[in-house]
Tab-separated table of C-alpha atoms and ligand atoms in Angstrom:
chain	number	residue	atom	x	y	z
A	376	MET	CA	-8.902	17.535	21.329
A	377	MET	CA	-6.047	15.698	20.054
A	378	TYR	CA	-5.125	15.411	16.469
A	379	SER	CA	-2.799	13.474	14.310
A	380	ARG	CA	-1.104	14.573	11.448
A	381	ILE	CA	1.145	13.986	9.013
A	382	ALA	CA	4.169	15.625	9.049
A	383	GLY	CA	7.038	14.176	6.635
A	384	THR	CA	6.663	11.504	4.611
A	385	GLY	CA	9.371	9.259	2.350
A	386	ARG	CA	9.831	6.725	0.030
A	387	TYR	CA	12.236	3.679	-0.905
A	388	LEU	CA	11.848	1.876	-4.398
A	389	PRO	CA	14.767	-1.159	-5.326
A	390	GLU	CA	17.095	0.125	-7.768
A	391	LYS	CA	16.057	-3.167	-9.988
A	392	VAL	CA	13.515	-1.904	-12.428
A	393	LEU	CA	11.473	-4.956	-14.797
A	394	THR	CA	9.384	-3.455	-17.880
A	395	ASN	CA	6.830	-5.332	-19.413
A	396	PHE	CA	9.123	-5.850	-22.209
A	397	ASP	CA	11.303	-7.654	-20.034
A	398	LEU	CA	8.613	-9.982	-18.426
A	399	GLU	CA	7.749	-11.140	-22.677
A	400	LYS	CA	10.833	-12.766	-22.139
A	401	ILE	CA	9.884	-14.566	-19.021
A	402	VAL	CA	6.369	-15.723	-19.632
A	403	ASP	CA	3.570	-15.985	-22.497
A	404	THR	CA	2.564	-12.019	-22.419
A	405	THR	CA	2.853	-8.556	-23.864
A	406	ASP	CA	3.362	-5.199	-23.425
A	407	GLU	CA	0.028	-4.655	-24.760
A	408	TRP	CA	-2.107	-6.796	-22.488
A	409	ILE	CA	-0.540	-5.677	-19.271
A	410	ARG	CA	-1.222	-1.819	-20.144
A	411	THR	CA	-4.432	-1.953	-21.035
A	412	ARG	CA	-5.413	-4.807	-18.641
A	413	THR	CA	-3.953	-3.207	-15.693
A	414	GLY	CA	-2.097	0.152	-15.957
A	415	VAL	CA	1.432	-1.120	-15.483
A	416	GLU	CA	4.484	-0.602	-17.214
A	417	ARG	CA	6.950	-1.308	-15.142
A	418	ARG	CA	7.717	-2.431	-11.497
A	419	HIS	CA	10.974	-2.330	-9.318
A	420	CYS	CA	12.157	-5.829	-7.433
A	421	VAL	CA	14.288	-6.217	-4.749
A	422	ARG	CA	17.537	-8.017	-5.233
A	423	GLU	CA	17.873	-11.382	-3.772
A	424	ASP	CA	19.563	-10.213	-0.609
A	425	GLU	CA	17.189	-6.793	-0.196
A	426	THR	CA	14.505	-6.957	2.234
A	427	THR	CA	11.590	-5.456	3.720
A	428	SER	CA	13.178	-4.030	6.673
A	429	ASP	CA	16.010	-2.904	4.388
A	430	MET	CA	13.352	-0.741	2.691
A	431	CYS	CA	11.847	0.744	5.785
A	432	VAL	CA	14.769	2.006	6.997
A	433	GLU	CA	15.204	3.736	4.120
A	434	ALA	CA	11.962	4.854	3.425
A	435	ALA	CA	12.111	5.647	7.045
A	436	LYS	CA	15.047	7.783	7.016
A	437	ARG	CA	13.479	10.072	4.376
A	438	ALA	CA	10.096	10.615	6.272
A	439	ILE	CA	12.469	11.261	9.624
A	440	GLN	CA	14.398	13.574	7.642
A	441	LYS	CA	11.429	15.831	5.953
A	442	ALA	CA	9.434	15.967	9.608
A	443	ASP	CA	12.876	17.197	10.976
A	444	VAL	CA	11.991	15.060	14.213
A	445	ASP	CA	14.944	12.906	15.977
A	446	VAL	CA	14.541	9.613	16.152
A	447	ALA	CA	15.134	9.796	20.000
A	448	ASP	CA	11.356	11.551	19.564
A	449	ILE	CA	9.982	8.555	18.078
A	450	ASP	CA	7.643	6.399	20.470
A	451	LEU	CA	5.651	4.360	18.147
A	452	ILE	CA	6.550	2.208	15.045
A	453	ILE	CA	3.556	0.350	13.018
A	454	ILE	CA	4.485	-1.333	9.609
A	455	GLY	CA	1.816	-2.701	7.337
A	456	THR	CA	2.999	-5.787	5.527
A	457	THR	CA	2.376	-9.385	4.384
A	458	SER	CA	6.341	-9.924	3.133
A	459	PRO	CA	8.125	-9.171	6.910
A	460	ASP	CA	11.705	-10.310	6.751
A	461	LEU	CA	10.588	-13.341	9.403
A	462	ILE	CA	7.506	-14.705	11.157
A	463	PHE	CA	9.105	-13.269	14.062
A	464	PRO	CA	10.399	-10.695	15.743
A	465	ASN	CA	8.416	-8.488	13.800
A	466	VAL	CA	9.635	-6.202	11.445
A	467	ALA	CA	9.027	-3.004	13.262
A	468	THR	CA	11.564	-4.595	16.103
A	469	ILE	CA	14.170	-4.638	13.241
A	470	VAL	CA	13.731	-1.432	11.840
A	471	GLN	CA	13.400	0.040	15.398
A	472	HIS	CA	16.980	-1.124	16.371
A	473	ARG	CA	18.366	-0.088	12.721
A	474	LEU	CA	17.353	3.446	13.210
A	475	GLY	CA	17.992	3.408	17.027
A	476	ILE	CA	14.649	4.487	18.269
A	477	PRO	CA	14.622	4.005	21.783
A	478	ALA	CA	12.362	1.239	23.577
A	479	CYS	CA	8.624	1.817	22.687
A	480	PRO	CA	5.655	-0.156	21.032
A	481	ALA	CA	6.530	-1.633	18.150
A	482	PHE	CA	4.726	-3.895	15.779
A	483	SER	CA	3.380	-4.811	12.122
A	484	ILE	CA	-0.237	-5.620	10.731
A	485	GLU	CA	-1.050	-8.096	7.831
A	486	ALA	CA	-3.909	-6.720	6.114
A	487	ALA	CA	-2.443	-7.555	2.660
A	488	CYS	CA	-2.622	-4.447	0.505
A	489	THR	CA	-4.649	-2.795	3.281
A	490	GLY	CA	-1.665	-2.775	5.737
A	491	PHE	CA	-0.929	1.051	5.753
A	492	ILE	CA	-4.353	1.905	6.121
A	493	TYR	CA	-4.745	-0.008	8.997
A	494	ALA	CA	-1.583	0.745	10.476
A	495	LEU	CA	-2.404	4.872	9.792
A	496	THR	CA	-5.368	4.175	11.603
A	497	THR	CA	-4.329	2.268	14.503
A	498	ALA	CA	-1.354	5.123	15.148
A	499	ASP	CA	-3.812	7.963	14.895
A	500	LYS	CA	-6.117	5.640	18.005
A	501	PHE	CA	-2.487	5.636	19.825
A	502	ILE	CA	-2.052	9.713	19.014
A	503	LYS	CA	-5.451	10.679	20.037
A	504	ALA	CA	-5.760	8.541	23.489
A	505	GLY	CA	-2.884	10.143	24.072
A	506	GLU	CA	-0.635	7.201	24.045
A	507	ALA	CA	1.904	8.221	21.937
A	508	LYS	CA	3.376	11.883	20.174
A	509	CYS	CA	5.222	10.898	17.217
A	510	ALA	CA	4.786	7.437	15.623
A	511	LEU	CA	6.702	5.746	12.343
A	512	VAL	CA	4.300	4.387	10.340
A	513	VAL	CA	5.363	2.331	6.781
A	514	GLY	CA	3.815	0.517	4.515
A	515	ALA	CA	6.127	-2.244	3.030
A	516	GLU	CA	6.762	-5.382	0.839
A	517	CYS	CA	8.852	-7.553	-1.344
A	518	ILE	CA	5.959	-9.400	-2.571
A	519	THR	CA	8.138	-9.749	-5.548
A	520	LYS	CA	9.848	-12.754	-3.526
A	521	LEU	CA	6.272	-14.418	-3.228
A	522	VAL	CA	5.187	-14.213	-6.721
A	523	ASP	CA	5.330	-17.480	-8.972
A	524	TRP	CA	7.738	-16.308	-11.929
A	525	THR	CA	5.858	-19.037	-14.219
A	526	ASP	CA	2.076	-17.672	-13.604
A	527	ARG	CA	1.353	-15.027	-15.846
A	528	ASN	CA	-2.014	-14.319	-14.234
A	529	THR	CA	0.406	-12.817	-11.172
A	530	CYS	CA	3.542	-12.283	-12.021
A	531	VAL	CA	2.972	-9.046	-14.079
A	532	LEU	CA	1.173	-7.138	-11.380
A	533	PHE	CA	3.514	-6.569	-8.557
A	534	GLY	CA	6.603	-4.697	-7.284
A	535	ASP	CA	8.176	-4.092	-4.281
A	536	GLY	CA	8.917	-0.608	-1.741
A	537	ALA	CA	8.502	1.148	1.065
A	538	GLY	CA	6.333	4.283	1.908
A	539	ALA	CA	6.771	6.121	5.374
A	540	VAL	CA	5.233	8.718	7.099
A	541	ILE	CA	5.483	10.771	10.615
A	542	LEU	CA	2.460	11.048	12.305
A	543	LYS	CA	2.264	13.680	15.091
A	544	SER	CA	-0.101	14.772	17.660
A	545	SER	CA	-1.465	18.041	16.940
A	546	GLU	CA	-4.208	20.676	17.835
A	547	GLN	CA	-5.587	20.544	14.447
A	548	PRO	CA	-6.708	17.812	12.122
A	549	GLY	CA	-4.724	16.177	10.594
A	550	ILE	CA	-6.558	12.544	10.122
A	551	ILE	CA	-10.382	13.530	9.720
A	552	GLY	CA	-11.744	9.935	9.611
A	553	THR	CA	-10.863	6.605	9.451
A	554	HIS	CA	-12.611	3.499	8.206
A	555	LEU	CA	-11.662	-0.174	8.516
A	556	GLY	CA	-13.792	-3.510	7.017
A	557	ALA	CA	-12.689	-7.152	6.296
A	558	ASP	CA	-14.748	-9.631	5.412
A	559	GLY	CA	-13.443	-13.177	5.583
A	560	GLN	CA	-15.859	-14.988	3.226
A	561	TYR	CA	-13.411	-13.853	0.439
A	562	LYS	CA	-10.602	-15.974	1.828
A	563	GLU	CA	-10.546	-18.369	-1.498
A	564	LEU	CA	-10.075	-15.623	-3.978
A	565	LEU	CA	-6.931	-14.065	-2.898
A	566	TYR	CA	-4.578	-15.928	-0.979
A	567	TYR	CA	-0.854	-16.870	-0.272
A	568	PRO	CA	-0.960	-20.836	1.007
A	569	VAL	CA	2.016	-20.797	3.144
A	570	GLY	CA	2.362	-19.854	7.192
A	571	ALA	CA	3.082	-22.074	10.282
A	572	SER	CA	-0.189	-24.896	9.151
A	573	LYS	CA	1.930	-26.676	6.790
A	574	GLU	CA	-1.046	-28.843	6.545
A	575	LEU	CA	-2.861	-25.701	4.419
A	576	HIS	CA	0.525	-25.368	1.734
A	577	LYS	CA	-0.490	-25.569	-2.014
A	578	ALA	CA	0.503	-29.417	-2.865
A	579	GLY	CA	1.713	-30.149	0.592
A	580	THR	CA	5.325	-28.154	0.088
A	581	ASP	CA	6.758	-24.852	0.663
A	582	GLU	CA	7.201	-23.806	-3.375
A	583	ALA	CA	3.575	-21.523	-3.305
A	584	GLY	CA	2.570	-18.436	-5.142
A	585	ILE	CA	-0.365	-15.875	-4.772
A	586	VAL	CA	-3.456	-17.719	-5.519
A	587	MET	CA	-6.018	-15.232	-6.946
A	588	ALA	CA	-9.200	-15.382	-8.818
A	589	GLY	CA	-8.450	-11.901	-10.896
A	590	SER	CA	-11.756	-11.282	-12.529
A	591	GLU	CA	-13.912	-11.826	-9.181
A	592	VAL	CA	-11.256	-9.902	-7.182
A	593	PHE	CA	-11.585	-7.326	-9.457
A	594	LYS	CA	-15.676	-7.322	-9.200
A	595	VAL	CA	-15.465	-7.108	-5.576
A	596	ALA	CA	-12.593	-4.233	-5.141
A	597	VAL	CA	-15.026	-2.071	-7.651
A	598	LYS	CA	-18.014	-2.084	-5.684
A	599	THR	CA	-16.206	-2.061	-2.052
A	600	LEU	CA	-14.012	0.774	-2.792
A	601	GLY	CA	-16.426	2.853	-4.241
A	602	ASN	CA	-18.668	2.192	-1.056
A	603	VAL	CA	-15.376	3.034	0.907
A	604	ALA	CA	-14.847	6.057	-0.495
A	605	SER	CA	-18.360	7.242	-0.453
A	606	GLN	CA	-18.405	6.616	3.404
A	607	ALA	CA	-15.434	7.987	4.091
A	608	LEU	CA	-16.594	11.520	2.515
A	609	GLU	CA	-20.603	11.361	3.763
A	610	SER	CA	-19.344	9.967	7.576
A	611	ALA	CA	-17.008	13.375	7.865
A	612	GLY	CA	-20.138	15.984	6.495
A	613	ILE	CA	-17.652	16.859	3.250
A	614	ASP	CA	-18.786	17.089	-0.172
A	615	GLN	CA	-16.760	15.431	-3.025
A	616	SER	CA	-16.380	18.641	-4.385
A	617	GLU	CA	-14.217	19.746	-1.796
A	618	LEU	CA	-11.735	16.763	-2.352
A	619	ASP	CA	-8.628	17.850	-3.623
A	620	TRP	CA	-7.336	14.649	-4.201
A	621	LEU	CA	-7.528	11.015	-3.724
A	622	VAL	CA	-4.313	8.681	-3.307
A	623	PRO	CA	-5.921	5.093	-4.278
A	624	HIS	CA	-4.467	1.282	-3.170
A	625	GLN	CA	-2.405	1.204	-6.962
A	626	ALA	CA	-3.981	-2.406	-8.302
A	627	ASN	CA	-5.342	-1.593	-11.326
A	628	ILE	CA	-5.708	1.308	-13.067
A	629	ARG	CA	-9.399	0.367	-14.073
A	630	ILE	CA	-10.481	-0.110	-10.165
A	631	ILE	CA	-8.689	3.358	-9.637
A	632	GLN	CA	-10.951	4.852	-12.829
A	633	ALA	CA	-14.198	3.178	-11.336
A	634	THR	CA	-13.337	4.571	-7.500
A	635	ALA	CA	-12.892	8.174	-9.285
A	636	LYS	CA	-16.300	7.776	-11.345
A	637	ARG	CA	-18.110	7.201	-8.400
A	638	LEU	CA	-16.836	9.941	-6.382
A	639	GLY	CA	-17.120	12.330	-8.942
A	640	LEU	CA	-13.563	13.213	-9.120
A	641	PRO	CA	-11.683	13.622	-12.511
A	642	MET	CA	-8.335	11.425	-13.028
A	643	GLU	CA	-5.976	14.917	-12.824
A	644	LYS	CA	-7.409	15.026	-8.603
A	645	VAL	CA	-5.689	11.142	-8.725
A	646	ILE	CA	-2.201	10.544	-7.961
A	647	LEU	CA	-1.006	7.349	-10.075
A	648	THR	CA	1.668	5.422	-9.613
A	649	VAL	CA	0.456	2.026	-11.038
A	650	GLN	CA	2.139	2.983	-14.264
A	651	ASP	CA	5.784	2.935	-12.425
A	652	HIS	CA	5.233	1.105	-9.526
A	653	GLY	CA	2.852	-1.786	-10.414
A	654	ASN	CA	1.127	-3.072	-7.036
A	655	THR	CA	2.996	-2.554	-4.360
A	656	SER	CA	0.230	-3.960	-1.506
A	657	ALA	CA	0.753	-2.014	1.573
A	658	ALA	CA	3.452	0.433	0.134
A	659	SER	CA	1.332	1.605	-2.604
A	660	VAL	CA	-0.753	4.331	-0.665
A	661	PRO	CA	2.109	5.587	1.023
A	662	LEU	CA	4.373	5.481	-2.111
A	663	ALA	CA	1.986	7.441	-4.206
A	664	LEU	CA	1.470	9.767	-0.861
A	665	ASP	CA	5.499	10.845	-1.259
A	666	VAL	CA	5.226	11.244	-5.101
A	667	GLY	CA	2.242	13.424	-4.877
A	668	ILE	CA	3.695	15.359	-2.019
A	669	ARG	CA	7.028	15.977	-3.628
A	670	ASP	CA	6.417	16.759	-6.796
A	671	GLY	CA	4.318	19.240	-5.326
A	672	ARG	CA	0.718	18.527	-6.350
A	673	ILE	CA	-0.443	17.787	-2.935
A	674	GLN	CA	0.228	21.076	-0.614
A	675	PRO	CA	-0.356	21.738	3.101
A	676	GLY	CA	-3.878	22.339	4.090
A	677	GLN	CA	-5.587	20.171	1.182
A	678	LEU	CA	-8.204	17.329	1.444
A	679	VAL	CA	-6.241	14.169	0.603
A	680	LEU	CA	-8.414	10.956	0.590
A	681	MET	CA	-6.595	7.416	1.031
A	682	GLU	CA	-8.136	4.181	0.403
A	683	ALA	CA	-7.364	0.915	-0.127
A	684	PHE	CA	-8.720	-2.999	-0.573
A	685	GLY	CA	-6.447	-6.537	-0.480
A	686	GLY	CA	-6.639	-10.158	0.461
A	687	GLY	CA	-9.038	-11.364	3.292
A	688	PHE	CA	-10.569	-9.160	1.942
A	689	THR	CA	-9.760	-6.326	3.517
A	690	TRP	CA	-10.348	-2.683	3.063
A	691	GLY	CA	-10.124	1.207	4.642
A	692	SER	CA	-9.892	4.650	4.420
A	693	VAL	CA	-8.160	7.603	5.702
A	694	LEU	CA	-9.341	10.948	5.147
A	695	MET	CA	-7.416	13.968	6.000
A	696	ARG	CA	-5.773	17.546	5.687
A	697	LEU	CA	-1.891	17.288	4.961
B	1236	LIG	N1	-0.729	-11.991	-20.438
B	1236	LIG	C1	-1.449	-12.459	-21.356
B	1236	LIG	N2	-2.818	-12.795	-21.010
B	1236	LIG	C2	-3.012	-13.364	-19.659
B	1236	LIG	C3	-2.247	-12.716	-18.432
B	1236	LIG	C4	-1.115	-12.187	-18.775
B	1236	LIG	N3	0.099	-11.442	-18.165
B	1236	LIG	N4	-3.054	-13.224	-17.001
B	1236	LIG	C5	-3.974	-13.682	-17.770
B	1236	LIG	N5	-3.661	-13.863	-19.136
B	1236	LIG	C6	-5.528	-14.494	-20.051
B	1236	LIG	C7	-6.309	-15.229	-18.989
B	1236	LIG	O1	-5.374	-16.317	-18.915
B	1236	LIG	C8	-7.519	-14.901	-19.540
B	1236	LIG	O2	-7.269	-16.009	-21.133
B	1236	LIG	P1	-8.588	-17.136	-21.467
B	1236	LIG	O3	-9.586	-16.179	-21.744
B	1236	LIG	O4	-7.969	-17.481	-22.343
B	1236	LIG	O5	-8.151	-17.703	-20.191
B	1236	LIG	C9	-7.527	-13.833	-20.289
B	1236	LIG	O6	-6.095	-13.377	-20.380
B	1236	LIG	C10	-8.470	-12.730	-19.663
B	1236	LIG	O7	-8.361	-12.949	-18.390
B	1236	LIG	P2	-9.344	-12.162	-17.438
B	1236	LIG	O8	-8.972	-12.758	-16.053
B	1236	LIG	O9	-10.688	-12.263	-17.509
B	1236	LIG	O10	-8.341	-10.861	-17.411
B	1236	LIG	P3	-9.308	-9.551	-16.707
B	1236	LIG	O11	-9.611	-8.289	-17.669
B	1236	LIG	O12	-10.134	-9.623	-15.401
B	1236	LIG	O13	-7.668	-8.694	-16.177
B	1236	LIG	C11	-6.608	-8.861	-14.005
B	1236	LIG	C12	-6.977	-9.910	-15.100
B	1236	LIG	C13	-5.568	-7.849	-14.596
B	1236	LIG	C14	-6.100	-9.856	-12.931
B	1236	LIG	C15	-7.431	-7.904	-13.503
B	1236	LIG	O14	-9.095	-9.156	-13.082
B	1236	LIG	C16	-7.754	-7.209	-12.178
B	1236	LIG	O15	-6.631	-6.462	-11.899
B	1236	LIG	N6	-7.739	-7.777	-11.098
B	1236	LIG	C17	-7.179	-7.399	-9.445
B	1236	LIG	C18	-6.573	-8.521	-8.935
B	1236	LIG	C19	-5.703	-7.846	-8.296
B	1236	LIG	O16	-5.729	-6.264	-8.023
B	1236	LIG	N7	-4.994	-8.361	-7.394
B	1236	LIG	C20	-4.181	-7.912	-6.599
B	1236	LIG	C21	-4.349	-8.229	-4.782
B	1236	LIG	S1	-5.920	-7.226	-4.588
B	1236	LIG	C22	-5.884	-6.078	-4.763
B	1236	LIG	O17	-4.918	-4.992	-4.943
B	1236	LIG	C23	-7.227	-5.002	-5.254
């Protein structure tokens, strides 16, 4: 039986940092409101001329270096993002060209905040099926370019960044279990009304921001993520006490605390980046994973549960040994 295993991780965060105090000057909000409701203290924002592919390339270089692989060995590229450079060509092909990776399947997956979990799960299947041996998997967003900076309900939540992993075939797991889900009935609670179909655009223009019913999203996220985490452990026959780390989607500290509580996991076993990164959508899980690995908390052989929830709604988990 062939498994997949993470061989290296990397991250990139834009240089520009926007604190809650900076936001107080932009919209009617306070540092106190943002911190207590979300846990966010600051977030990184791309420059106007900086793109999702720019961030992917930097994060990927670091993951490639850490994994000690040659770009010529990479035979699959999957990028989870909802803020690609262009509608097409897909951002994975742009990254492929810029990194000099030889011809191979390269595509992006749009599953909102669950994009990286969808991408990693797909790469795992390719490797298990013998279709790939060394995959570059990235979660990346320049979501602050999509944000309406006059809407205090949403602009305080988000940040930009990219997290990358090199996933290699291995005789030892590696990835133990993956679970993906989606339920399209919730579209109206969270969406971005711009795409190829102009008639669906907000007020019939290209002017748009993220449309979000925050407290409704919150309730479904808490319930779903609790179920996702339990399902991941149950189906692998693993007791929650065996879990070393939870690496959750960093949407809101209160959602993360609720999931940890449901798992009976102390917050010391949760990798938290929401305070420094905000909600970076598809980038949030790989960014947090890289932070936890590089600061030495997550050690080789440890059991890690990653989970995410986002627009769609979509959700998913990956249970693995590092
Ligand atoms: N500063 C000050 N006041 C604000 C702000 C702000 N930035 N934003 C909203 N408010 C006000 C609202 O207008 C409202 O005022 P009102 O009562 O006079 O109408 C009040 O604060 C309370 O708003 P609520 O929506 O009840 O606040 P809540 O405690 O639910 O927190 C939040 C809002 C943070 C958005 C929360 O619901 C949340 O995190 N939801 C999840 C949303 C999310 O994570 N979306 C990202 C994508 S999905 C995902 O990643 C899981």
